[in-house]
PDB file of C-alpha atoms in Angstrom:
ATOM      1  CA  UNK A   7      18.620 -13.650   1.939  1.00  0.00           C
ATOM      2  CA  UNK A   8      21.527 -12.703  -0.324  1.00  0.00           C
ATOM      3  CA  UNK A   9      20.701  -9.356  -1.939  1.00  0.00           C
ATOM      4  CA  UNK A  10      23.292 -10.000  -4.645  1.00  0.00           C
ATOM      5  CA  UNK A  11      21.058 -12.824  -5.864  1.00  0.00           C
ATOM      6  CA  UNK A  12      17.841 -10.783  -5.877  1.00  0.00           C
ATOM      7  CA  UNK A  13      16.070  -8.360  -8.138  1.00  0.00           C
ATOM      8  CA  UNK A  14      14.982  -5.328  -6.111  1.00  0.00           C
ATOM      9  CA  UNK A  15      11.630  -3.958  -7.295  1.00  0.00           C
ATOM     10  CA  UNK A  16      10.004  -0.693  -6.196  1.00  0.00           C
ATOM     11  CA  UNK A  17       6.265  -1.272  -5.775  1.00  0.00           C
ATOM     12  CA  UNK A  18       5.193   2.284  -4.882  1.00  0.00           C
ATOM     13  CA  UNK A  19       4.101   5.129  -7.114  1.00  0.00           C
ATOM     14  CA  UNK A  20       6.199   8.276  -7.152  1.00  0.00           C
ATOM     15  CA  UNK A  21       4.317  11.338  -5.873  1.00  0.00           C
ATOM     16  CA  UNK A  22       4.099  14.569  -7.860  1.00  0.00           C
ATOM     17  CA  UNK A  23       2.975  17.876  -6.306  1.00  0.00           C
ATOM     18  CA  UNK A  24      -0.422  18.969  -7.558  1.00  0.00           C
ATOM     19  CA  UNK A  25      -1.013  15.782  -9.575  1.00  0.00           C
ATOM     20  CA  UNK A  26      -2.362  13.359  -6.976  1.00  0.00           C
ATOM     21  CA  UNK A  27      -6.040  12.543  -6.364  1.00  0.00           C
ATOM     22  CA  UNK A  28      -5.464  12.933  -2.644  1.00  0.00           C
ATOM     23  CA  UNK A  29      -3.418  16.128  -2.405  1.00  0.00           C
ATOM     24  CA  UNK A  30       0.332  16.296  -2.147  1.00  0.00           C
ATOM     25  CA  UNK A  31       2.019  19.692  -2.180  1.00  0.00           C
ATOM     26  CA  UNK A  32       5.526  20.928  -1.412  1.00  0.00           C
ATOM     27  CA  UNK A  33       6.686  24.359  -0.335  1.00  0.00           C
ATOM     28  CA  UNK A  34      10.457  24.853  -0.398  1.00  0.00           C
ATOM     29  CA  UNK A  35      11.962  27.660   1.677  1.00  0.00           C
ATOM     30  CA  UNK A  36      15.460  28.762   2.704  1.00  0.00           C
ATOM     31  CA  UNK A  37      16.298  27.144   6.036  1.00  0.00           C
ATOM     32  CA  UNK A  38      16.968  30.493   7.695  1.00  0.00           C
ATOM     33  CA  UNK A  39      13.370  31.567   6.958  1.00  0.00           C
ATOM     34  CA  UNK A  40      11.986  28.549   8.805  1.00  0.00           C
ATOM     35  CA  UNK A  41      14.443  28.073  11.666  1.00  0.00           C
ATOM     36  CA  UNK A  42      15.401  31.281  13.511  1.00  0.00           C
ATOM     37  CA  UNK A  43      18.762  30.089  14.858  1.00  0.00           C
ATOM     38  CA  UNK A  44      20.064  29.581  11.314  1.00  0.00           C
ATOM     39  CA  UNK A  45      19.612  33.260  10.442  1.00  0.00           C
ATOM     40  CA  UNK A  46      22.918  34.880   9.623  1.00  0.00           C
ATOM     41  CA  UNK A  47      24.736  31.532   9.600  1.00  0.00           C
ATOM     42  CA  UNK A  48      24.189  30.536   5.977  1.00  0.00           C
ATOM     43  CA  UNK A  49      26.784  31.918   3.519  1.00  0.00           C
ATOM     44  CA  UNK A  50      25.306  34.308   0.917  1.00  0.00           C
ATOM     45  CA  UNK A  51      24.236  32.445  -2.201  1.00  0.00           C
ATOM     46  CA  UNK A  52      24.394  29.017  -0.530  1.00  0.00           C
ATOM     47  CA  UNK A  53      21.547  26.690  -1.538  1.00  0.00           C
ATOM     48  CA  UNK A  54      20.173  25.398   1.777  1.00  0.00           C
ATOM     49  CA  UNK A  55      16.458  24.639   1.837  1.00  0.00           C
ATOM     50  CA  UNK A  56      13.887  22.722   3.808  1.00  0.00           C
ATOM     51  CA  UNK A  57      10.628  21.373   2.380  1.00  0.00           C
ATOM     52  CA  UNK A  58       7.235  21.753   4.010  1.00  0.00           C
ATOM     53  CA  UNK A  59       5.015  18.868   2.924  1.00  0.00           C
ATOM     54  CA  UNK A  60       1.234  18.779   2.868  1.00  0.00           C
ATOM     55  CA  UNK A  61      -0.394  15.480   1.993  1.00  0.00           C
ATOM     56  CA  UNK A  62      -3.275  13.224   2.930  1.00  0.00           C
ATOM     57  CA  UNK A  63      -2.819   9.908   4.682  1.00  0.00           C
ATOM     58  CA  UNK A  64      -4.201   8.108   1.601  1.00  0.00           C
ATOM     59  CA  UNK A  65      -1.993   9.864  -0.948  1.00  0.00           C
ATOM     60  CA  UNK A  66      -0.397   7.521  -3.469  1.00  0.00           C
ATOM     61  CA  UNK A  67       0.587   4.012  -2.477  1.00  0.00           C
ATOM     62  CA  UNK A  68      -0.544   3.886   1.136  1.00  0.00           C
ATOM     63  CA  UNK A  69      -1.143   1.535   4.040  1.00  0.00           C
ATOM     64  CA  UNK A  70      -4.400   1.690   5.985  1.00  0.00           C
ATOM     65  CA  UNK A  71      -4.523   0.738   9.657  1.00  0.00           C
ATOM     66  CA  UNK A  72      -7.518  -0.672  11.581  1.00  0.00           C
ATOM     67  CA  UNK A  73      -8.244   2.788  12.996  1.00  0.00           C
ATOM     68  CA  UNK A  74      -9.340   3.848   9.491  1.00  0.00           C
ATOM     69  CA  UNK A  75     -12.615   2.007  10.054  1.00  0.00           C
ATOM     70  CA  UNK A  76     -12.631   0.918  13.695  1.00  0.00           C
ATOM     71  CA  UNK A  77     -12.756   3.543  16.444  1.00  0.00           C
ATOM     72  CA  UNK A  78     -10.874   1.322  18.873  1.00  0.00           C
ATOM     73  CA  UNK A  79      -8.434  -0.014  16.284  1.00  0.00           C
ATOM     74  CA  UNK A  80      -4.702   0.608  16.139  1.00  0.00           C
ATOM     75  CA  UNK A  81      -3.408   3.636  14.274  1.00  0.00           C
ATOM     76  CA  UNK A  82      -0.731   3.333  11.603  1.00  0.00           C
ATOM     77  CA  UNK A  83       2.081   3.913  14.109  1.00  0.00           C
ATOM     78  CA  UNK A  84       1.053   0.762  15.978  1.00  0.00           C
ATOM     79  CA  UNK A  85       1.265  -1.649  13.025  1.00  0.00           C
ATOM     80  CA  UNK A  86       3.928  -4.216  13.984  1.00  0.00           C
ATOM     81  CA  UNK A  87       6.798  -4.853  11.581  1.00  0.00           C
ATOM     82  CA  UNK A  88       6.001  -8.562  11.542  1.00  0.00           C
ATOM     83  CA  UNK A  89       2.897  -7.669   9.502  1.00  0.00           C
ATOM     84  CA  UNK A  90       4.711  -5.603   6.885  1.00  0.00           C
ATOM     85  CA  UNK A  91       8.130  -7.221   6.463  1.00  0.00           C
ATOM     86  CA  UNK A  92       8.392 -10.838   5.360  1.00  0.00           C
ATOM     87  CA  UNK A  93       7.403 -13.515   2.886  1.00  0.00           C
ATOM     88  CA  UNK A  94       4.836 -12.404   0.327  1.00  0.00           C
ATOM     89  CA  UNK A  95       2.584 -14.556  -1.841  1.00  0.00           C
ATOM     90  CA  UNK A  96       1.909 -12.959  -5.236  1.00  0.00           C
ATOM     91  CA  UNK A  97      -1.500 -13.768  -6.756  1.00  0.00           C
ATOM     92  CA  UNK A  98      -2.085 -12.946 -10.422  1.00  0.00           C
ATOM     93  CA  UNK A  99      -5.768 -12.160 -11.034  1.00  0.00           C
ATOM     94  CA  UNK A 100      -5.463 -10.293 -14.319  1.00  0.00           C
ATOM     95  CA  UNK A 101      -8.375 -10.543 -16.709  1.00  0.00           C
ATOM     96  CA  UNK A 102     -11.214  -9.497 -14.436  1.00  0.00           C
ATOM     97  CA  UNK A 103     -13.555  -6.869 -15.874  1.00  0.00           C
ATOM     98  CA  UNK A 104     -14.275  -3.528 -14.243  1.00  0.00           C
ATOM     99  CA  UNK A 105     -16.933  -4.085 -11.584  1.00  0.00           C
ATOM    100  CA  UNK A 106     -16.586  -7.872 -11.732  1.00  0.00           C
ATOM    101  CA  UNK A 107     -16.392  -9.708  -8.395  1.00  0.00           C
ATOM    102  CA  UNK A 108     -13.463 -11.848  -7.299  1.00  0.00           C
ATOM    103  CA  UNK A 109     -14.880 -14.917  -5.579  1.00  0.00           C
ATOM    104  CA  UNK A 110     -13.464 -17.051  -2.798  1.00  0.00           C
ATOM    105  CA  UNK A 111     -13.163 -19.992  -5.215  1.00  0.00           C
ATOM    106  CA  UNK A 112     -11.174 -17.908  -7.717  1.00  0.00           C
ATOM    107  CA  UNK A 113      -8.858 -16.577  -5.050  1.00  0.00           C
ATOM    108  CA  UNK A 114      -8.289 -20.054  -3.624  1.00  0.00           C
ATOM    109  CA  UNK A 115      -7.607 -21.498  -7.088  1.00  0.00           C
ATOM    110  CA  UNK A 116      -5.030 -18.822  -7.905  1.00  0.00           C
ATOM    111  CA  UNK A 117      -3.638 -18.663  -4.383  1.00  0.00           C
ATOM    112  CA  UNK A 118      -2.818 -22.278  -3.591  1.00  0.00           C
ATOM    113  CA  UNK A 119       0.734 -21.192  -2.759  1.00  0.00           C
ATOM    114  CA  UNK A 120      -0.394 -18.794  -0.014  1.00  0.00           C
ATOM    115  CA  UNK A 121       0.787 -19.867   3.434  1.00  0.00           C
ATOM    116  CA  UNK A 122      -0.665 -19.019   6.801  1.00  0.00           C
ATOM    117  CA  UNK A 123       0.715 -15.676   7.985  1.00  0.00           C
ATOM    118  CA  UNK A 124       1.902 -14.499   4.559  1.00  0.00           C
ATOM    119  CA  UNK A 125       1.804 -10.994   3.229  1.00  0.00           C
ATOM    120  CA  UNK A 126      -0.430 -11.264   0.133  1.00  0.00           C
ATOM    121  CA  UNK A 127      -0.258  -9.014  -2.936  1.00  0.00           C
ATOM    122  CA  UNK A 128      -2.987  -9.317  -5.585  1.00  0.00           C
ATOM    123  CA  UNK A 129      -2.276  -8.203  -9.149  1.00  0.00           C
ATOM    124  CA  UNK A 130      -5.488  -7.124 -10.904  1.00  0.00           C
ATOM    125  CA  UNK A 131      -3.765  -5.420 -13.830  1.00  0.00           C
ATOM    126  CA  UNK A 132      -5.498  -2.091 -13.169  1.00  0.00           C
ATOM    127  CA  UNK A 133      -2.540  -0.329 -11.583  1.00  0.00           C
ATOM    128  CA  UNK A 134      -1.704   1.411 -14.862  1.00  0.00           C
ATOM    129  CA  UNK A 135      -4.852   3.527 -14.418  1.00  0.00           C
ATOM    130  CA  UNK A 136      -3.383   5.269 -11.395  1.00  0.00           C
ATOM    131  CA  UNK A 137      -3.414   9.063 -11.701  1.00  0.00           C
ATOM    132  CA  UNK A 138      -6.015   8.940 -14.496  1.00  0.00           C
ATOM    133  CA  UNK A 139      -9.735   9.631 -14.738  1.00  0.00           C
ATOM    134  CA  UNK A 140     -10.276   5.868 -14.568  1.00  0.00           C
ATOM    135  CA  UNK A 141      -8.207   5.317 -11.431  1.00  0.00           C
ATOM    136  CA  UNK A 142     -11.170   3.745  -9.616  1.00  0.00           C
ATOM    137  CA  UNK A 143     -11.977   1.278 -12.403  1.00  0.00           C
ATOM    138  CA  UNK A 144     -11.305  -2.181 -11.008  1.00  0.00           C
ATOM    139  CA  UNK A 145     -12.845  -5.489  -9.947  1.00  0.00           C
ATOM    140  CA  UNK A 146     -13.785  -6.052  -6.317  1.00  0.00           C
ATOM    141  CA  UNK A 147     -13.492  -8.831  -3.747  1.00  0.00           C
ATOM    142  CA  UNK A 148     -16.492 -10.715  -2.456  1.00  0.00           C
ATOM    143  CA  UNK A 149     -16.408 -10.643   1.354  1.00  0.00           C
ATOM    144  CA  UNK A 150     -16.053 -14.431   1.494  1.00  0.00           C
ATOM    145  CA  UNK A 151     -12.815 -14.137  -0.491  1.00  0.00           C
ATOM    146  CA  UNK A 152     -11.460 -11.692   2.073  1.00  0.00           C
ATOM    147  CA  UNK A 153     -12.737 -13.921   4.876  1.00  0.00           C
ATOM    148  CA  UNK A 154     -10.654 -16.797   3.505  1.00  0.00           C
ATOM    149  CA  UNK A 155      -7.527 -14.633   3.690  1.00  0.00           C
ATOM    150  CA  UNK A 156      -8.314 -13.045   7.045  1.00  0.00           C
ATOM    151  CA  UNK A 157      -9.822 -15.919   9.026  1.00  0.00           C
ATOM    152  CA  UNK A 158      -8.647 -19.135   7.391  1.00  0.00           C
ATOM    153  CA  UNK A 159      -5.104 -18.092   6.476  1.00  0.00           C
ATOM    154  CA  UNK A 160      -4.625 -15.307   9.022  1.00  0.00           C
ATOM    155  CA  UNK A 161      -2.530 -13.354   6.539  1.00  0.00           C
ATOM    156  CA  UNK A 162      -0.257 -10.606   7.823  1.00  0.00           C
ATOM    157  CA  UNK A 163      -1.153  -7.898   5.303  1.00  0.00           C
ATOM    158  CA  UNK A 164      -3.082  -7.501   2.039  1.00  0.00           C
ATOM    159  CA  UNK A 165      -1.970  -5.328  -0.867  1.00  0.00           C
ATOM    160  CA  UNK A 166      -3.640  -4.558  -4.200  1.00  0.00           C
ATOM    161  CA  UNK A 167      -2.538  -2.623  -7.274  1.00  0.00           C
ATOM    162  CA  UNK A 168      -5.865  -0.801  -7.610  1.00  0.00           C
ATOM    163  CA  UNK A 169      -7.865   1.711  -5.573  1.00  0.00           C
ATOM    164  CA  UNK A 170      -9.535  -0.767  -3.243  1.00  0.00           C
ATOM    165  CA  UNK A 171     -11.240  -4.072  -2.539  1.00  0.00           C
ATOM    166  CA  UNK A 172     -14.871  -3.091  -2.022  1.00  0.00           C
ATOM    167  CA  UNK A 173     -17.907  -3.199  -4.306  1.00  0.00           C
ATOM    168  CA  UNK A 174     -18.244   0.484  -5.182  1.00  0.00           C
ATOM    169  CA  UNK A 175     -22.001   0.111  -5.590  1.00  0.00           C
ATOM    170  CA  UNK A 176     -22.503  -1.207  -2.064  1.00  0.00           C
ATOM    171  CA  UNK A 177     -22.901   0.757   1.142  1.00  0.00           C
ATOM    172  CA  UNK A 178     -20.540  -0.002   3.971  1.00  0.00           C
ATOM    173  CA  UNK A 179     -17.071  -1.489   3.844  1.00  0.00           C
ATOM    174  CA  UNK A 180     -17.385  -5.199   4.700  1.00  0.00           C
ATOM    175  CA  UNK A 181     -13.919  -6.084   3.431  1.00  0.00           C
ATOM    176  CA  UNK A 182     -12.297  -3.355   5.498  1.00  0.00           C
ATOM    177  CA  UNK A 183     -14.202  -4.611   8.525  1.00  0.00           C
ATOM    178  CA  UNK A 184     -13.068  -8.195   7.988  1.00  0.00           C
ATOM    179  CA  UNK A 185      -9.432  -7.212   7.599  1.00  0.00           C
ATOM    180  CA  UNK A 186      -9.336  -4.728  10.441  1.00  0.00           C
ATOM    181  CA  UNK A 187     -11.168  -7.037  12.862  1.00  0.00           C
ATOM    182  CA  UNK A 188      -8.054  -9.194  12.581  1.00  0.00           C
ATOM    183  CA  UNK A 189      -5.603  -6.257  12.661  1.00  0.00           C
ATOM    184  CA  UNK A 190      -4.633  -6.851   9.023  1.00  0.00           C
ATOM    185  CA  UNK A 191      -3.383  -3.668   7.327  1.00  0.00           C
ATOM    186  CA  UNK A 192      -4.390  -2.920   3.739  1.00  0.00           C
ATOM    187  CA  UNK A 193      -2.122  -1.461   1.048  1.00  0.00           C
ATOM    188  CA  UNK A 194      -3.797   0.201  -1.940  1.00  0.00           C
ATOM    189  CA  UNK A 195      -2.327   1.433  -5.231  1.00  0.00           C
ATOM    190  CA  UNK A 196       0.697  -0.835  -5.423  1.00  0.00           C
ATOM    191  CA  UNK A 197       2.815  -0.194  -8.518  1.00  0.00           C
ATOM    192  CA  UNK A 198       4.914  -2.330 -10.869  1.00  0.00           C
ATOM    193  CA  UNK A 199       3.361  -5.660  -9.955  1.00  0.00           C
ATOM    194  CA  UNK A 200       3.823  -6.582 -13.610  1.00  0.00           C
ATOM    195  CA  UNK A 201       7.555  -6.809 -12.870  1.00  0.00           C
ATOM    196  CA  UNK A 202       7.128  -9.667 -10.408  1.00  0.00           C
ATOM    197  CA  UNK A 203       7.706 -13.017 -12.107  1.00  0.00           C
ATOM    198  CA  UNK A 204       7.581 -15.464  -9.195  1.00  0.00           C
ATOM    199  CA  UNK A 205       4.808 -16.558  -6.866  1.00  0.00           C
ATOM    200  CA  UNK A 206       6.791 -15.792  -3.728  1.00  0.00           C
ATOM    201  CA  UNK A 207       8.988 -12.787  -2.947  1.00  0.00           C
ATOM    202  CA  UNK A 208      10.304 -11.057   0.160  1.00  0.00           C
ATOM    203  CA  UNK A 209       8.693  -7.692   0.904  1.00  0.00           C
ATOM    204  CA  UNK A 210       9.547  -4.668   3.025  1.00  0.00           C
ATOM    205  CA  UNK A 211       6.565  -2.305   3.415  1.00  0.00           C
ATOM    206  CA  UNK A 212       7.107   0.148   6.254  1.00  0.00           C
ATOM    207  CA  UNK A 213       4.733   3.102   6.759  1.00  0.00           C
ATOM    208  CA  UNK A 214       5.712   6.313   8.497  1.00  0.00           C
ATOM    209  CA  UNK A 215       5.130   6.008  12.249  1.00  0.00           C
ATOM    210  CA  UNK A 216       2.411   8.651  12.334  1.00  0.00           C
ATOM    211  CA  UNK A 217       0.708   8.559  15.722  1.00  0.00           C
ATOM    212  CA  UNK A 218      -2.945   9.513  15.450  1.00  0.00           C
ATOM    213  CA  UNK A 219      -3.178   8.764  11.714  1.00  0.00           C
ATOM    214  CA  UNK A 220      -5.401   6.171  10.059  1.00  0.00           C
ATOM    215  CA  UNK A 221      -2.959   5.552   7.211  1.00  0.00           C
ATOM    216  CA  UNK A 222       0.370   6.535   5.697  1.00  0.00           C
ATOM    217  CA  UNK A 223       2.025   6.751   2.294  1.00  0.00           C
ATOM    218  CA  UNK A 224       4.895   4.292   2.091  1.00  0.00           C
ATOM    219  CA  UNK A 225       7.560   2.705  -0.061  1.00  0.00           C
ATOM    220  CA  UNK A 226       7.106  -0.980  -0.757  1.00  0.00           C
ATOM    221  CA  UNK A 227      10.160  -2.946  -1.862  1.00  0.00           C
ATOM    222  CA  UNK A 228      10.128  -6.508  -3.209  1.00  0.00           C
ATOM    223  CA  UNK A 229      13.180  -8.761  -3.275  1.00  0.00           C
ATOM    224  CA  UNK A 230      12.764 -11.462  -5.914  1.00  0.00           C
ATOM    225  CA  UNK A 231      15.348 -14.264  -6.102  1.00  0.00           C
ATOM    226  CA  UNK A 232      17.107 -14.460  -9.451  1.00  0.00           C
ATOM    227  CA  UNK A 233      16.086 -17.506 -11.445  1.00  0.00           C
TER     228      UNK A 233
END
């Protein structure tokens, strides 16, 4: 891949302290207040800080690991790079109403270009509601649609631009179960999917290697070949 012949697109939301649904806060302190051996070694008036971050694993654009819903599943540190770096099929499913299901037939019709083992990103058009009172307004995926991705195509990873894939009126998380049974990580709250113009792009989506965590915020970068 020649980067000079690609558009590079950031697909993650920026995080702002005190403004996220799942908390993100920053406390900045002079380094010498946090690390004893720096005391007396910083010139007077020199700006030299370190930030203490407090955030949830599901803050902002984040990747969920099987351990989120399966006690014996892998945590986010164990997600292999082959699942999060590679060819990505982009499926445009704009036009669905809030609370409307996405069926297997619809997903297959719009996703004929999806190949076995692909990363798959689904554009619902609801990403602009992020960080608003309507941030959970979205359509949802029928379990058979997820089954097609997970079992028939054995996709590497699924990403959506909204807050989730489940029917919010239903108990349980059947779509999470289907994905995580096959060790397929899930990315929620992707940003800027409206900037993707082609059906296939190259994606780098690498979470923090947080041992013992069910999920991690992350940056997702798409490389789209210039037409």
